[in-house]
XYZ file of C-alpha atoms in Angstrom:
295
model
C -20.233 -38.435 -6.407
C -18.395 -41.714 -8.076
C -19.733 -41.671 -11.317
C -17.593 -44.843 -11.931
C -18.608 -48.504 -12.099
C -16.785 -51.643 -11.520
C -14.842 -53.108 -14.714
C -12.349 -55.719 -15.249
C -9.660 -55.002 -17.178
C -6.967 -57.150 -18.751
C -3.606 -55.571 -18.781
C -0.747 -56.709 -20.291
C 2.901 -54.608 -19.865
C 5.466 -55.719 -22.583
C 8.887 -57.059 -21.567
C 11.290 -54.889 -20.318
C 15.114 -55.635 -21.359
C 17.959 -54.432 -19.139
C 21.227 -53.218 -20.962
C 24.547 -52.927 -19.527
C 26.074 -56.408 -18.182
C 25.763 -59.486 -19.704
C 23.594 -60.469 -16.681
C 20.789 -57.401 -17.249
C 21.063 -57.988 -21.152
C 20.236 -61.998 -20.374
C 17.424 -61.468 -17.966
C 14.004 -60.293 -19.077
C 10.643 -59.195 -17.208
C 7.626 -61.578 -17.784
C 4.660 -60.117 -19.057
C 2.280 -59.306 -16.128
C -1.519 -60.018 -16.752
C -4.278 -59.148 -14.755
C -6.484 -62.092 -15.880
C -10.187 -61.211 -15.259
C -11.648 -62.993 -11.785
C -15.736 -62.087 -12.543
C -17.046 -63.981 -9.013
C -13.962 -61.126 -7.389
C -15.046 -58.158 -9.965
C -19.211 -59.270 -8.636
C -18.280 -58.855 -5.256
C -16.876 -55.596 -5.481
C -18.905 -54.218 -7.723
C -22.180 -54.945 -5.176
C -20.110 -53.492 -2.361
C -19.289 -50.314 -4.317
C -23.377 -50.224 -5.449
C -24.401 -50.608 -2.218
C -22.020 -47.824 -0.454
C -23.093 -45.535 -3.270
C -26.870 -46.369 -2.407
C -28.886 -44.032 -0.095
C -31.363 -46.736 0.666
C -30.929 -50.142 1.147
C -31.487 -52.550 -1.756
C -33.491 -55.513 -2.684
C -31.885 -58.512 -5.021
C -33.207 -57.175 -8.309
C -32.874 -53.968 -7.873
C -29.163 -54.733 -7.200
C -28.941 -57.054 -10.124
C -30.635 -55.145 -12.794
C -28.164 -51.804 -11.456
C -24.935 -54.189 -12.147
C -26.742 -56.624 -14.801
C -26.298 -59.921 -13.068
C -28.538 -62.840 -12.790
C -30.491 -62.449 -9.546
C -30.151 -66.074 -8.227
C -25.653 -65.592 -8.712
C -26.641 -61.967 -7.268
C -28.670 -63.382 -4.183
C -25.767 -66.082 -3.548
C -23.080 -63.386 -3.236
C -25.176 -60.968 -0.884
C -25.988 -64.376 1.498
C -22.364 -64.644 1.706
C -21.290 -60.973 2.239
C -24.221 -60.732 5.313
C -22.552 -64.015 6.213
C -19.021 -62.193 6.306
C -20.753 -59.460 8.230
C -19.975 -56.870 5.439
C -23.591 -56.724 4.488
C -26.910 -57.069 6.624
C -30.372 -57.697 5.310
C -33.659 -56.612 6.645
C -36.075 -59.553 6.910
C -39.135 -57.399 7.307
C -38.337 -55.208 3.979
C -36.249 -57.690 2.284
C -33.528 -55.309 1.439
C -29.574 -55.195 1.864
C -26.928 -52.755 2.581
C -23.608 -52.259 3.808
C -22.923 -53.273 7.488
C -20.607 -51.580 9.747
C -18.548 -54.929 9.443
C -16.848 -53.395 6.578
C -15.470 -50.310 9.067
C -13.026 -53.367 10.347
C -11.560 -53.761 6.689
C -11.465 -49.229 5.788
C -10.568 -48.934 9.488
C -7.025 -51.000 9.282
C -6.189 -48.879 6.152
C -6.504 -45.811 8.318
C -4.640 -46.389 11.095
C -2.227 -47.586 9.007
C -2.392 -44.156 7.218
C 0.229 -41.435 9.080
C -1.177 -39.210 6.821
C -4.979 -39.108 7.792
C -3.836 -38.688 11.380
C -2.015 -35.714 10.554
C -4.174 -34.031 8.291
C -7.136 -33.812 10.844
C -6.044 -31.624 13.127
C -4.898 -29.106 10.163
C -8.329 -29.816 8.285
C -10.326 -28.637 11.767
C -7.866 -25.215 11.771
C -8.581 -24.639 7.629
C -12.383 -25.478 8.265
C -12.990 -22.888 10.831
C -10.753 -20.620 9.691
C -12.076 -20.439 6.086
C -15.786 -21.126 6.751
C -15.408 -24.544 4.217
C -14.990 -28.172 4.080
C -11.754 -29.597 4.152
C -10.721 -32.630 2.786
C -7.980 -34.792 3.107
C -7.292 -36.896 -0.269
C -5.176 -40.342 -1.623
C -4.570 -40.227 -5.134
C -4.836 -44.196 -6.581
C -2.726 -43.467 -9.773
C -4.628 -41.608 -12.371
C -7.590 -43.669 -11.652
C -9.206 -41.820 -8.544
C -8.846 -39.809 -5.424
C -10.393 -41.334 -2.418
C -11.154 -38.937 0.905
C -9.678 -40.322 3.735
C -10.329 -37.414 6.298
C -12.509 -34.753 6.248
C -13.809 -31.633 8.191
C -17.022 -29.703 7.734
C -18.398 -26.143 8.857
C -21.970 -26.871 10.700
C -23.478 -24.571 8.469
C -23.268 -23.472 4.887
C -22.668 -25.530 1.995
C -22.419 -29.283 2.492
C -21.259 -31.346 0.009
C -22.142 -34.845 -0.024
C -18.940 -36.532 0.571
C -17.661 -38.982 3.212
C -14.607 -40.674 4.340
C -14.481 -43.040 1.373
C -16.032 -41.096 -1.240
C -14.289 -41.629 -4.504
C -13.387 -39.360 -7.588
C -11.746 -39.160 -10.434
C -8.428 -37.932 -9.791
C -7.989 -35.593 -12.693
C -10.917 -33.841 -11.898
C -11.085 -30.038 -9.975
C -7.991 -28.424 -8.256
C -6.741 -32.014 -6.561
C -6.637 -33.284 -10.252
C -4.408 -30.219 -11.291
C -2.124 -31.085 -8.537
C -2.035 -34.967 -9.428
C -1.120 -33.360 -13.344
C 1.345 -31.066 -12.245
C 3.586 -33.205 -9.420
C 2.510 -36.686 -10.291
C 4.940 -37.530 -13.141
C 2.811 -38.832 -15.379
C 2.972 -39.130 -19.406
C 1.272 -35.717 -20.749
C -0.420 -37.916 -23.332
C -2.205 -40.341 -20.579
C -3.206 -37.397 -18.893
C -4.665 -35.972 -21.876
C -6.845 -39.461 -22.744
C -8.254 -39.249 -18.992
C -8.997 -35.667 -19.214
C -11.123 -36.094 -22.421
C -13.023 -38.870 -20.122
C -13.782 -36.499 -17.379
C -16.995 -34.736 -16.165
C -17.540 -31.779 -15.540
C -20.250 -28.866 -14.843
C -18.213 -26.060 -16.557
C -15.532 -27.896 -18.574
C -12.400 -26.613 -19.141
C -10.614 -26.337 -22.268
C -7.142 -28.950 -22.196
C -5.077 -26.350 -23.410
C -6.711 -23.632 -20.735
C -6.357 -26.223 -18.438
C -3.025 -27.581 -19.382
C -1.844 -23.716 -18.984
C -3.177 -24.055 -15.303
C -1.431 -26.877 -14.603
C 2.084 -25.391 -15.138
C 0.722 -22.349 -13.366
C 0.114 -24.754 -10.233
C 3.903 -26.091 -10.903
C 5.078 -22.474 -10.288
C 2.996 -21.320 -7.040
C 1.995 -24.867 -5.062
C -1.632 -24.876 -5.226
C -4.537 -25.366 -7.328
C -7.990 -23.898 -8.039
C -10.927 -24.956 -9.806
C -13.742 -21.968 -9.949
C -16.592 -23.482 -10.550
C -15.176 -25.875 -13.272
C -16.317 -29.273 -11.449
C -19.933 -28.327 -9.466
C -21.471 -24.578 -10.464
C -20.890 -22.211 -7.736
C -18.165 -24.163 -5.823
C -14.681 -23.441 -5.511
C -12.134 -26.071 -4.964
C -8.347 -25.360 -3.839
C -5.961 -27.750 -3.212
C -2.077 -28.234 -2.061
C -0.015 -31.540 -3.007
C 1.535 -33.233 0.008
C 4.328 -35.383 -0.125
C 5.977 -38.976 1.398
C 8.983 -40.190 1.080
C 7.596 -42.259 -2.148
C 5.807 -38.892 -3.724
C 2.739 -37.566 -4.259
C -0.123 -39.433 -2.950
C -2.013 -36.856 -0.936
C -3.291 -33.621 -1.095
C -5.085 -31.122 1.253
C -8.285 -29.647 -0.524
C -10.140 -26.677 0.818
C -14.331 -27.033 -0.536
C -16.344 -23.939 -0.419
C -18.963 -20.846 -2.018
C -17.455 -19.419 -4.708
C -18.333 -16.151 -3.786
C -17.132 -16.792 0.452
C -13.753 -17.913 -0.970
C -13.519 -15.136 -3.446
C -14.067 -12.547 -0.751
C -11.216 -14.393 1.598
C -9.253 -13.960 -1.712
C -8.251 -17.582 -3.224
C -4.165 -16.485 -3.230
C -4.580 -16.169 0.768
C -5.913 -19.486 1.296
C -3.942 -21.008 -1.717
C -1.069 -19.486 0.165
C -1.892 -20.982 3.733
C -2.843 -24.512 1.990
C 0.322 -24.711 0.706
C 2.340 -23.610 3.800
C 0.211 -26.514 5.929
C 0.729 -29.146 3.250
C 4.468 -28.275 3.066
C 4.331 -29.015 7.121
C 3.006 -32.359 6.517
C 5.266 -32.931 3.866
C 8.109 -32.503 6.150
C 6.352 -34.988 8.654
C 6.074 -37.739 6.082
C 9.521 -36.968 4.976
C 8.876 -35.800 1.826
C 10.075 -32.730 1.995
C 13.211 -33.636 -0.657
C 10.828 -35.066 -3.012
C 8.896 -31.673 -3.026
C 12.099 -29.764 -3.487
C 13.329 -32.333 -6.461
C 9.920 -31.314 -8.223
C 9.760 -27.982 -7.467
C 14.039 -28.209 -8.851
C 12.508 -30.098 -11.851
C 9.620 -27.622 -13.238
C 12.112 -24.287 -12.139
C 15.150 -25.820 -14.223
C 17.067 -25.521 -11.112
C 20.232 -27.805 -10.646
């Protein structure tokens, strides 16, 4: 469900002055630009087509999606099945991702305390509540990516994977990134207007939610993002903030009879627990001091 394609952007922050000894007040920040790489942006962006694709993909078909010349197109896909990130089917004359690439997602996992933490309380919410559960890693105000997942056998089944990307203002996660991701209010509101949804909200309905989430640790979306699907998520802290979030993914009208407070409730008690474990309980109190006015 990305709808997002590859860009390259050129950013450039402006020069930050220090003030307060002579040393600070002499020494200034250089400007950092992201200068555009396109043979770097071409690779990704056939990666990212090609893990979005259900099928596998011939050269045209690949360069027409991304709007690249098929003989630079047919280069870079030689080189990626070279790399073992991509095979290609002789007989059919198609590519698609290899399970080379696992090597390269795989390291980022086990790196991630997080994802090994969340599965076992993903399993308990899944069974419990009859729903998906998802464990999420916000990527700044850019996107959410699901880095551990659990799914009922039967029911509703969402297409989404370990990997799958979203936007990460978008559903309840999104009102959780808003609420305890200190971010500018008017960045926030420039995404939002960029966001898609089935049912959108109005920003000012929405912004009221988003203070509402400050107040009781959790988020829903009903029916908002996909028709008929409720979304609730709790923020989980690290020591550096908010980067995850546990997301419970279910029928509206299940949830609704489970009562959304009482899993809202239990989200946020398991997402506090994990919090604790990746020592971030302090950063969740400072936020929770900051939005309550508390000293």
């Amino acid at each position: 469900m990305d709808r997002k394609r590859s860009t390259t952007n050129k950013i450039a922050s402006r020069p930050v002055r220090n003030v307060g000894t002579p040393e600070s007040q002499a020494g200034k920040q250089r400007a950092v630009v992201t200068r555009p790489v396109p043979a770097a942006s071409r690779v990704i962006a056939i990666l990212r087509l090609l893990g979005r694709s259900d099928v596998p993909m011939g050269v045209h078909a690949v360069a027409n999606a991304l709007g690249l010349i098929p003989s630079t197109c047919l280069h870079i896909l030689r080189v990626l099945v070279a790399e073992e990130l991509v095979t290609f089917d002789a007989a059919t004359k198609r590519y698609e991702l290899s399970a080379g690439i696992l090597s390269i997602a795989g390291g980022v996992l086990r790196r991630s305390s997080f994802s090994d933490l969340a599965q076992p309380v993903l399993d308990g919410l899944s069974a419990k509540w009859a729903s998906t559960a998802i464990g999420v890693e916000a990527v700044g105000l850019k996107h959410m990516v699901v880095v551990a997942i659990s799914r009922m056998e039967q029911g509703l089944r969402l297409r989404t994977d370990i990997g799958s990307r979203f936007p990460a203002l978008i559903s309840a996660t999104g009102r959780c990134i808003a609420a305890f991701g200190s971010y500018p209010s008017d960045e926030i509101e420039m995404r939002f207007g960029q966001l898609r949804w089935d049912n959108p909200p109005q920003w000012e309905i929405w912004r009221r939610e988003v203070e509402q989430v400050r107040k009781v640790g959790y988020a829903v979306d009903d029916g908002n993002y996909i028709f008929g699907v409720t979304t609730i998520a709790a923020p989980v802290f690290s020591a550096t903030g908010l980067r995850n979030a546990l997301v419970i993914v279910g029928v509206s009208e299940r949830l609704r009879r489970f009562g959304y407070a009482s899993v809202g409730e239990e989200l946020k008690r398991r997402a506090d627990e994990l919090s604790a474990q990746m020592g971030g309980i302090r950063e969740a109190k400072a936020v929770e001091d900051r939005s309550t006015g508390a000293p």
